[in-house]
XYZ file of C-alpha atoms in Angstrom:
697
model
C 111.314 111.671 80.985
C 115.066 111.328 80.813
C 115.416 115.077 81.612
C 113.921 114.235 84.952
C 116.484 111.557 85.597
C 119.508 114.100 84.645
C 117.783 116.786 86.912
C 117.724 114.414 89.892
C 121.114 113.319 89.525
C 122.411 116.780 89.227
C 120.452 117.941 92.317
C 121.818 114.958 94.316
C 125.420 115.674 93.235
C 125.050 119.393 94.476
C 124.163 118.168 98.082
C 127.210 115.884 98.581
C 129.280 117.016 101.516
C 132.890 115.985 102.012
C 133.495 113.680 105.060
C 135.885 114.556 107.826
C 139.661 113.753 107.681
C 140.235 109.984 108.458
C 143.560 108.632 110.009
C 144.948 105.680 108.369
C 146.448 102.596 110.030
C 149.262 100.683 108.349
C 148.945 96.797 108.676
C 151.815 94.599 107.818
C 151.584 91.309 105.901
C 151.423 89.258 109.071
C 148.308 91.160 110.259
C 150.172 93.075 112.943
C 149.954 96.813 113.578
C 153.200 98.858 112.991
C 153.708 101.193 115.808
C 155.887 104.319 115.923
C 158.990 102.216 116.433
C 160.017 98.712 117.071
C 160.614 97.456 120.607
C 164.178 97.570 121.630
C 165.994 94.529 122.661
C 166.679 94.092 126.544
C 170.318 93.710 127.320
C 171.416 91.336 130.222
C 174.703 90.492 131.756
C 174.484 87.101 129.852
C 173.502 88.656 126.533
C 170.373 89.989 124.851
C 166.988 88.681 126.108
C 165.504 86.150 123.581
C 162.828 87.539 121.312
C 162.111 84.101 119.711
C 158.324 83.459 118.908
C 156.668 80.318 117.758
C 154.740 81.051 114.659
C 152.368 78.560 113.128
C 153.376 78.001 109.371
C 151.273 79.569 106.787
C 151.096 76.369 104.766
C 149.305 74.661 107.732
C 146.649 77.323 107.559
C 146.210 76.870 103.789
C 146.114 73.159 103.844
C 143.624 73.137 106.587
C 141.461 75.800 104.790
C 141.574 73.667 101.572
C 140.525 70.703 103.502
C 137.663 72.434 105.226
C 136.440 73.705 101.707
C 136.734 70.313 100.278
C 134.637 68.914 103.195
C 132.079 71.653 102.801
C 131.761 70.798 99.264
C 131.482 67.042 99.953
C 128.771 67.666 102.484
C 126.715 69.725 100.078
C 127.261 66.880 97.399
C 125.930 64.468 99.898
C 122.950 66.780 100.819
C 122.040 67.104 97.233
C 122.544 63.375 96.424
C 120.301 62.492 99.404
C 117.556 64.900 98.125
C 117.858 63.240 94.557
C 117.780 59.812 96.202
C 114.555 60.662 97.997
C 112.922 62.078 94.866
C 114.256 59.215 92.782
C 112.522 56.667 95.014
C 109.333 58.568 95.295
C 109.194 58.955 91.478
C 110.273 55.219 90.858
C 107.375 54.197 93.165
C 104.918 56.532 91.507
C 105.882 55.492 88.013
C 105.465 51.989 88.732
C 101.944 52.514 90.035
C 101.335 54.875 86.985
C 102.577 52.238 84.422
C 100.490 49.728 86.128
C 97.207 51.810 86.049
C 98.065 53.196 82.577
C 98.304 49.431 81.149
C 95.190 48.515 82.939
C 93.260 51.451 81.676
C 94.563 50.639 78.195
C 93.488 47.015 78.620
C 90.090 48.187 79.778
C 89.683 50.412 76.815
C 90.795 47.697 74.298
C 89.489 44.460 75.782
C 85.756 43.531 75.440
C 83.531 40.665 75.221
C 82.099 39.433 71.847
C 78.924 41.022 72.312
C 80.384 44.252 73.892
C 82.783 44.408 70.842
C 79.874 44.421 68.561
C 78.091 47.198 70.434
C 81.320 49.203 70.578
C 81.790 48.781 66.876
C 78.340 49.899 66.010
C 78.742 52.818 68.331
C 82.170 53.646 66.687
C 80.578 53.393 63.223
C 77.611 55.867 64.045
C 80.177 58.172 65.786
C 82.539 58.218 62.857
C 79.694 59.095 60.514
C 78.597 61.874 62.631
C 82.138 63.543 63.453
C 84.549 65.058 60.999
C 87.518 63.656 59.741
C 89.670 65.866 61.947
C 87.983 64.605 65.066
C 88.487 61.036 63.876
C 92.144 61.642 63.361
C 92.494 63.277 66.796
C 90.986 60.231 68.478
C 93.196 57.869 66.511
C 96.337 59.755 67.470
C 95.257 59.669 71.151
C 94.670 56.155 71.048
C 98.165 55.393 69.380
C 99.818 57.610 71.943
C 98.144 55.844 74.804
C 99.330 52.456 73.432
C 102.946 53.644 72.947
C 103.153 55.450 76.362
C 101.704 52.427 78.047
C 104.241 49.984 76.551
C 107.355 52.277 77.099
C 106.335 53.262 80.768
C 105.847 49.448 81.501
C 109.400 48.817 80.260
C 111.176 51.699 81.858
C 109.382 51.737 85.277
C 112.342 50.226 87.021
C 115.034 52.607 85.547
C 114.490 55.418 88.152
C 114.720 52.940 91.017
C 118.113 51.672 89.737
C 119.222 55.241 89.354
C 118.283 55.881 92.959
C 120.200 52.849 94.097
C 123.286 53.904 92.092
C 123.312 57.384 93.811
C 123.183 55.756 97.320
C 125.891 53.235 96.565
C 128.126 55.079 94.168
C 128.128 58.718 95.507
C 126.739 58.925 99.112
C 128.551 56.147 100.926
C 131.994 56.724 99.145
C 132.026 60.397 99.767
C 131.206 59.677 103.450
C 134.317 57.686 103.633
C 136.408 60.547 102.192
C 134.937 62.683 104.889
C 136.196 60.069 107.491
C 139.648 60.746 106.054
C 139.442 64.349 106.587
C 138.196 64.007 110.079
C 141.493 62.218 111.041
C 142.937 65.669 110.994
C 141.692 66.379 114.309
C 143.993 63.877 115.914
C 147.132 65.366 114.141
C 145.839 68.944 115.043
C 145.646 68.013 118.702
C 149.119 66.532 118.761
C 150.409 69.670 116.895
C 148.595 72.023 119.239
C 150.208 70.405 122.347
C 153.818 70.541 120.915
C 153.180 74.007 119.925
C 152.141 75.064 123.393
C 154.980 73.370 125.143
C 157.512 74.969 122.998
C 155.966 78.384 123.327
C 155.726 78.050 127.141
C 159.508 77.078 127.460
C 160.369 80.220 125.442
C 158.383 82.327 127.837
C 159.960 80.863 130.764
C 163.396 81.674 129.314
C 162.365 85.076 128.538
C 161.063 85.619 132.100
C 164.009 84.292 133.649
C 166.236 86.574 131.557
C 164.428 89.640 132.536
C 164.699 88.899 136.330
C 166.999 91.150 138.284
C 168.732 88.162 139.761
C 169.289 85.385 136.939
C 169.389 81.707 138.068
C 171.953 80.278 135.839
C 171.118 76.763 136.564
C 167.475 77.084 135.707
C 168.321 79.057 132.544
C 170.630 76.296 131.655
C 167.977 73.576 132.260
C 165.283 75.600 130.397
C 167.672 75.771 127.366
C 168.291 72.060 127.421
C 164.445 71.437 127.539
C 163.909 73.982 124.729
C 166.253 72.034 122.436
C 164.239 68.832 123.057
C 160.853 70.728 122.726
C 161.961 72.214 119.429
C 162.884 68.941 117.965
C 159.661 67.431 118.955
C 157.724 70.339 117.606
C 159.513 70.153 114.337
C 158.618 66.436 113.941
C 155.220 66.880 114.720
C 154.746 69.880 112.481
C 156.365 67.888 109.517
C 154.141 64.916 110.140
C 151.069 67.157 110.271
C 151.995 68.977 107.082
C 152.774 65.772 105.367
C 149.317 64.389 106.401
C 147.513 67.380 105.044
C 149.253 67.275 101.765
C 148.562 63.594 101.453
C 144.909 63.913 102.367
C 144.524 66.806 99.950
C 146.055 64.682 97.136
C 143.914 61.793 98.151
C 140.848 63.840 97.986
C 141.370 64.685 94.246
C 142.268 61.116 93.166
C 139.598 59.407 95.300
C 136.846 61.788 94.205
C 137.624 61.294 90.517
C 137.520 57.618 91.040
C 134.083 57.798 92.530
C 132.879 59.856 89.794
C 134.106 57.266 87.272
C 132.745 54.347 89.001
C 129.283 55.970 89.334
C 129.057 56.949 85.688
C 130.390 53.354 84.650
C 127.373 52.037 86.611
C 125.137 54.466 85.051
C 126.261 53.587 81.584
C 125.598 49.915 82.313
C 122.286 50.514 83.941
C 120.981 52.828 81.388
C 122.008 50.696 78.190
C 118.784 49.011 77.896
C 116.805 52.343 78.661
C 118.791 54.128 76.031
C 117.580 51.497 73.319
C 113.922 51.945 74.492
C 114.137 55.718 74.256
C 115.850 55.749 70.986
C 112.973 53.781 69.648
C 110.383 56.225 70.450
C 112.280 59.436 69.940
C 111.043 60.237 66.345
C 107.451 59.537 67.609
C 107.873 61.900 70.688
C 109.325 64.545 68.470
C 106.559 64.468 66.126
C 103.888 64.430 68.948
C 105.648 67.359 70.856
C 105.679 69.384 67.659
C 101.918 68.853 67.226
C 101.315 69.721 70.957
C 103.242 72.949 70.636
C 101.395 74.003 67.759
C 98.124 73.293 69.465
C 99.164 75.180 72.524
C 100.332 78.178 70.445
C 96.974 78.234 68.828
C 95.141 78.098 72.081
C 97.361 80.652 73.645
C 96.936 83.037 70.896
C 93.136 82.842 71.066
C 93.302 83.339 74.814
C 95.602 86.411 74.400
C 93.318 87.789 71.603
C 90.264 87.196 73.845
C 91.794 89.046 76.642
C 92.951 91.759 74.664
C 89.478 92.339 73.189
C 87.928 92.384 76.694
C 90.526 94.858 78.010
C 89.698 96.990 74.946
C 86.020 96.798 75.690
C 86.594 97.606 79.405
C 88.861 100.533 78.399
C 86.165 101.674 75.896
C 83.447 101.433 78.614
C 85.643 103.295 81.117
C 86.295 106.113 78.574
C 82.886 106.555 77.653
C 82.034 106.844 81.376
C 84.727 109.388 82.308
C 85.919 111.237 79.162
C 82.642 113.408 78.930
C 83.177 114.815 82.294
C 86.833 115.288 81.747
C 86.229 117.102 78.511
C 84.048 119.450 80.052
C 86.792 120.110 82.915
C 89.738 120.470 80.714
C 88.638 121.940 77.499
C 88.501 125.708 76.812
C 86.895 128.153 77.512
C 86.737 126.263 80.969
C 83.294 127.111 81.913
C 82.823 124.276 84.300
C 86.163 125.292 85.953
C 84.905 128.797 86.427
C 81.746 127.380 88.300
C 83.767 125.201 90.542
C 86.233 128.012 91.308
C 83.263 130.222 92.193
C 81.726 127.583 94.639
C 85.150 126.659 96.086
C 85.551 130.341 97.107
C 82.322 130.188 98.842
C 83.089 127.229 100.677
C 86.423 128.448 101.724
C 85.074 131.864 102.656
C 81.418 131.576 103.456
C 79.544 134.842 103.464
C 77.662 135.986 106.734
C 74.161 135.062 107.084
C 71.393 137.651 106.025
C 70.305 140.172 108.708
C 67.193 139.583 110.755
C 67.267 135.698 110.040
C 66.947 133.246 112.567
C 68.064 130.292 110.533
C 71.305 128.499 111.767
C 72.965 126.115 109.434
C 76.149 124.255 109.964
C 78.057 124.467 106.620
C 79.278 121.187 105.224
C 83.065 120.648 105.403
C 84.867 121.880 102.266
C 85.876 119.196 99.616
C 89.421 119.775 98.695
C 89.350 118.837 95.075
C 92.021 121.260 93.452
C 94.918 118.728 93.697
C 92.710 116.186 91.971
C 91.710 118.424 89.408
C 95.528 119.383 88.705
C 96.179 115.548 88.242
C 93.347 115.305 85.729
C 94.651 118.251 83.797
C 98.169 116.678 83.839
C 96.824 113.211 82.606
C 95.184 114.771 79.687
C 98.131 117.077 78.820
C 95.924 120.276 79.259
C 98.025 122.162 81.866
C 99.483 124.604 79.247
C 96.086 125.559 77.915
C 94.689 126.025 81.569
C 97.657 128.255 82.681
C 97.479 130.134 79.395
C 93.849 130.811 79.999
C 94.576 132.008 83.442
C 97.054 134.342 82.168
C 95.105 135.807 79.358
C 92.137 136.418 81.813
C 94.558 138.360 84.203
C 96.649 140.201 81.754
C 95.111 143.525 82.407
C 95.705 143.309 86.107
C 99.417 142.168 85.470
C 99.967 145.210 83.492
C 98.418 147.461 86.030
C 99.631 146.036 89.562
C 102.474 143.872 88.250
C 101.050 140.931 90.180
C 99.258 137.767 88.836
C 95.895 136.454 90.204
C 96.081 138.920 93.160
C 92.308 138.471 93.849
C 91.860 134.865 92.565
C 92.571 132.662 95.456
C 91.316 129.409 94.006
C 93.520 129.849 90.830
C 96.506 130.458 93.162
C 95.687 127.326 94.904
C 95.519 125.466 91.572
C 99.128 126.903 90.597
C 100.515 125.818 94.110
C 99.349 122.245 93.544
C 101.402 122.172 90.425
C 104.568 121.945 92.525
C 103.614 118.721 93.941
C 103.519 116.867 90.452
C 106.265 114.429 89.571
C 107.323 116.689 86.622
C 107.854 119.827 88.686
C 109.202 118.492 92.181
C 112.711 117.637 90.834
C 113.011 121.052 89.383
C 112.155 122.756 92.544
C 114.561 120.610 94.509
C 117.191 121.357 91.960
C 116.840 125.072 92.710
C 115.865 125.349 96.312
C 116.947 122.279 98.104
C 120.388 123.430 99.231
C 119.378 126.923 100.366
C 116.128 125.803 102.220
C 118.166 123.027 104.092
C 120.717 125.822 105.084
C 118.026 128.203 106.309
C 116.250 125.546 108.353
C 119.253 123.964 109.808
C 121.107 127.342 110.600
C 118.263 129.767 110.845
C 120.267 131.954 113.352
C 122.675 132.862 110.624
C 119.682 134.417 108.596
C 117.853 136.618 111.060
C 116.072 139.207 109.109
C 116.502 141.608 111.959
C 120.190 141.807 111.426
C 122.363 143.123 108.446
C 124.374 139.987 108.487
C 121.243 137.817 108.192
C 119.882 139.987 105.374
C 123.279 139.749 103.573
C 123.348 135.859 104.039
C 119.725 135.723 102.410
C 121.008 137.817 99.574
C 123.741 135.301 99.017
C 121.220 132.455 98.931
C 119.147 134.408 96.366
C 122.124 134.998 94.139
C 123.171 131.311 94.611
C 119.727 130.233 93.402
C 119.773 132.656 90.602
C 123.035 131.381 89.238
C 121.434 127.880 89.158
C 118.066 129.154 87.743
C 119.745 131.112 84.861
C 121.028 127.753 83.240
C 117.814 125.715 84.216
C 115.804 126.186 81.052
C 116.014 122.885 79.784
C 114.419 121.493 83.056
C 111.601 123.787 83.155
C 108.228 121.986 82.433
C 106.799 123.028 79.203
C 103.446 124.247 80.735
C 105.395 126.673 82.846
C 107.341 127.887 79.773
C 104.251 128.404 77.620
C 102.406 130.415 80.546
C 105.540 132.797 81.004
C 105.975 133.233 77.131
C 102.079 134.400 77.227
C 102.827 136.802 79.871
C 105.843 138.246 78.064
C 103.881 138.557 74.811
C 100.814 140.069 76.551
C 102.966 142.648 78.352
C 104.798 143.550 75.343
C 101.477 144.588 73.708
C 99.891 146.283 76.720
C 102.981 148.107 77.880
C 105.668 148.090 75.331
C 107.436 151.142 76.781
C 108.178 149.137 79.977
C 111.896 148.199 79.873
C 111.520 145.829 83.014
C 108.049 144.196 82.717
C 106.956 141.877 85.488
C 107.362 138.731 83.359
C 108.287 136.690 86.357
C 105.063 137.349 88.293
C 103.868 134.022 87.477
C 106.830 131.741 87.828
C 108.581 133.517 90.827
C 105.579 135.032 92.568
C 102.953 132.097 92.216
C 105.164 129.182 91.780
C 108.479 129.695 93.525
C 107.598 131.852 96.539
C 104.693 129.604 97.946
C 106.948 126.648 97.637
C 109.810 128.438 99.618
C 107.550 129.722 102.236
C 106.206 126.213 103.026
C 108.638 123.591 101.812
C 107.085 120.822 103.850
C 103.975 121.024 101.753
C 105.713 120.904 98.563
C 107.847 117.849 99.006
C 111.007 120.021 99.556
C 111.397 119.272 103.169
C 110.180 116.229 105.347
C 109.446 117.928 108.801
C 107.800 121.346 109.760
C 110.515 123.853 110.427
C 110.679 125.907 113.544
C 109.003 129.150 114.185
C 112.238 130.996 113.598
C 112.982 129.132 110.279
C 109.498 129.670 109.150
C 109.811 133.418 109.681
C 113.065 133.472 107.635
C 111.464 131.318 104.880
C 108.468 133.619 104.558
C 110.742 136.599 104.108
C 112.998 134.791 101.845
C 109.975 134.040 99.665
C 108.933 137.585 99.679
C 112.198 138.334 97.935
C 111.232 136.002 94.913
C 107.775 137.505 95.088
C 108.964 141.130 94.704
C 111.615 140.214 92.121
C 108.959 138.387 89.989
C 106.470 141.382 90.147
C 109.172 143.926 89.685
C 108.308 145.406 93.044
C 110.603 146.839 95.540
C 111.001 146.650 99.291
C 109.571 149.666 101.313
C 112.330 152.007 102.711
C 111.054 151.455 106.157
C 111.973 147.827 106.062
C 115.391 146.494 107.314
C 118.108 146.631 104.700
C 115.742 147.517 101.974
C 118.237 149.357 99.966
C 120.423 146.196 99.842
C 117.728 143.925 98.821
C 116.538 146.297 96.107
C 120.035 146.644 94.724
C 120.371 142.791 94.658
C 117.067 142.317 92.725
C 118.020 145.195 90.353
C 121.467 143.419 89.421
C 119.423 140.108 88.339
C 116.761 141.764 86.306
C 118.701 141.564 83.031
C 119.340 137.879 83.692
C 115.623 137.401 84.077
C 114.879 138.883 80.782
C 117.531 136.877 79.143
C 116.244 133.676 80.661
C 112.788 134.184 79.132
C 114.341 135.076 75.769
C 116.030 131.601 75.899
C 112.561 129.937 77.094
C 111.100 131.317 73.849
C 113.696 129.466 71.737
C 113.642 126.416 73.721
C 111.872 123.034 73.144
C 108.040 123.513 74.054
C 107.088 120.024 73.246
C 104.831 118.425 76.143
C 106.454 115.912 78.377
C 104.711 112.506 79.088
C 102.093 112.832 81.708
C 103.308 111.168 85.057
C 99.675 110.340 86.005
C 97.805 107.547 83.907
C 94.113 108.105 82.997
C 93.226 104.880 84.846
C 94.818 106.478 88.254
C 92.618 109.494 87.525
C 89.531 107.540 86.969
C 89.752 105.647 90.265
C 91.344 108.420 92.581
C 90.544 111.834 91.185
C 87.100 111.866 89.421
C 85.152 110.758 92.389
C 86.411 113.672 94.412
C 85.566 116.221 91.748
C 82.302 114.375 91.018
C 81.445 114.782 94.869
C 81.869 118.592 94.724
C 79.888 118.867 91.454
C 77.082 116.837 93.244
C 76.979 119.266 96.120
C 76.447 122.242 93.803
C 74.659 120.587 91.210
C 71.471 122.747 90.884
C 73.571 125.967 90.867
C 76.232 124.689 88.233
C 73.150 123.414 86.048
C 71.413 126.861 86.263
C 74.710 128.553 85.334
C 74.761 126.274 82.162
C 71.177 127.083 81.434
C 71.511 130.854 81.999
C 74.951 131.484 80.460
C 75.478 128.709 77.910
C 72.018 127.216 76.858
C 70.177 123.965 76.783
C 72.470 122.125 74.537
C 75.570 122.664 76.920
C 73.314 121.917 79.890
C 72.385 118.462 78.325
C 75.919 117.651 77.810
C 76.742 118.512 81.410
C 73.726 116.516 82.812
C 74.519 113.508 80.567
C 78.272 113.607 81.432
C 77.368 113.536 85.145
C 74.745 110.984 84.654
C 77.082 108.508 83.012
C 79.273 108.692 86.326
C 76.104 108.055 88.337
C 75.073 105.206 86.187
C 76.932 102.406 87.887
C 76.420 103.906 91.548
C 74.086 102.112 93.836
C 70.864 103.888 94.471
C 70.758 106.197 97.409
C 69.149 104.816 100.531
C 66.013 106.485 101.868
C 66.636 109.185 104.396
C 64.516 109.709 107.463
C 62.934 113.091 108.149
C 65.339 113.936 110.740
C 68.406 113.298 108.715
C 67.076 115.580 105.949
C 66.721 118.414 108.522
C 70.008 120.462 108.498
C 68.550 123.558 110.127
C 67.108 124.797 113.402
C 64.153 127.137 113.377
C 63.564 129.654 116.268
C 60.374 129.249 118.219
C 59.348 132.692 117.369
C 59.603 132.093 113.629
C 58.142 128.767 112.581
C 58.423 129.500 108.946
C 59.783 126.359 107.216
C 62.935 126.423 105.092
C 60.942 125.271 101.964
C 58.747 128.438 102.259
C 61.767 130.831 102.280
C 62.623 132.423 99.107
C 66.212 132.074 97.669
C 66.766 135.643 98.313
C 66.303 135.031 102.057
C 69.068 132.332 102.158
C 72.892 132.725 101.892
C 74.546 131.066 98.996
C 75.954 128.416 101.378
C 72.452 127.635 102.483
C 71.265 127.456 99.016
C 74.259 124.998 98.340
C 73.091 122.766 101.106
C 69.513 122.751 99.657
C 70.837 121.849 96.241
C 72.809 119.029 97.606
C 69.919 117.438 99.246
C 67.712 117.919 96.251
C 70.233 116.633 93.945
C 70.721 113.428 96.158
C 66.898 112.977 96.186
C 66.665 113.175 92.310
C 69.787 111.371 91.209
C 67.943 108.263 90.016
C 65.835 110.407 87.661
C 69.028 111.990 86.428
C 70.536 108.525 85.546
C 67.383 107.685 83.680
């Protein structure tokens, strides 16, 4: 399905629109915004006004950030160490209890009274003689493992408690002292902020005095003296703060490393005895682990194989249940499809009741199963065969009228549903997405009553054709094969025609409906306005006439322009289908799995078949024979085999008709000729539901 991915990417890239111009803002290294020109200095009789500013040194910010990061890191370490400490305490307590209970269980299993030991020995002798050698070895291995684990856990039950204490005393408390050193920064920072503010205020007073109309020389002199003193104080406090930050940062590195060294030294001392114990049982544990892993692999393989066998059995049962009815639906010569299409047409357009009949029947709501049937064909990979069958059946009409399936509404509905498949939607979006969006959003530019609107529609048509002429590799194979079948058939029926209507299927029955109603074909997400819908309907007629090789009538607006535009692209259409003939016709992988079809689509088609069961079975009996009828009955019966039996219906629920008081003839006494096909269908549905159990048997 890599072609779909490439198609979607290409479609998305065509719809990218450039954003508007954006003005840029230049920012200097200190974070200030550069204006059009720097502020000019203010001149006074006593010289230029001061522009001096107090700027906090960058190194202070850097050191403060470093200490903040170090503090956050130390807090995280403490938080993690506390969790480990709590878990270690809990684990140590649990292990002590476990070791104690383990040793007691072992003592109970090995300590007996003299009489009990004799009874136990006799039982062991009888059991060993009855069991196989492998079982005895397994029991012996379990007893040895129990003995070894009891001894080891008893010796090592206090190691975890020592480790937990080491974390508390060697990690958590020393790190808390380090954090206390960092927190002393608040005092230095407070002192620095005070001198900073005082120095900044005196500069502001000097500048304010210098900008007055009448300058007080005495005040200015006093401010300058005070500024010198505050500046010296500021520099001293700043240097002191910086030195504290540097010393604290250096101290963090050495102190933290020292904490780690002391902690791991304590771990080394406390774990010396534990290492000796663990090393003594390492070989035994490794051999025991190897045995356990081999046993686990064996059991896992057995479970996986059992699950796979069960899945295969369920899949086989599911296939046996559904594949027979699917075979009847998707296999040539598609007799069951013909039957379904006939009754579908009757449901959509019920015939009028016979004259002089007082029977009034409310028709059941139509069952819309065509989309489900399309998914079934797509899952079985039979769409090419189905479309080829439709083309072959309608070739004589195509050669005469130039239009495909002009009188077959259900087949047209089937073809329209193809555009909603995952394999065809990207292709339609690739061709029409941009033009449909333009027409819906700016429908005033495409009014069909104006010459400019027609010209814009022609431009959109030519834009789509420019994309279409290079889109052969994205065209789904079933659409290619149906178009090739039309091309071959028309070449035999009318070889003298230089411009045969070879696009009557692709353009007229596939493209045109999608353009006319894009919101029903996943090409647009909302219903367009009435004006846009009118334009889209007319725009779809251009593709319909172009595919059928028909012209607009001269009475229509700008008919000559439209006909000339279509005439220019007819050679391109012939060249496109010549390329299609030489292209790759390998079927793509279905986008719908059979399991989805079983669950979602078969029940809908089954419901429609049940409604018209007697009429369909009569068609099989008359036109096909008893063997095909048995196949149909058996396939439908397999679907019904697991269904619950129908509940008993009351007499009132069975009556779907009303009889006039003047004519009291019951429905059962009316002949089939006196009832409409729709009434016969309702009778068949009731009779089928009453006899469904017998059919299953």
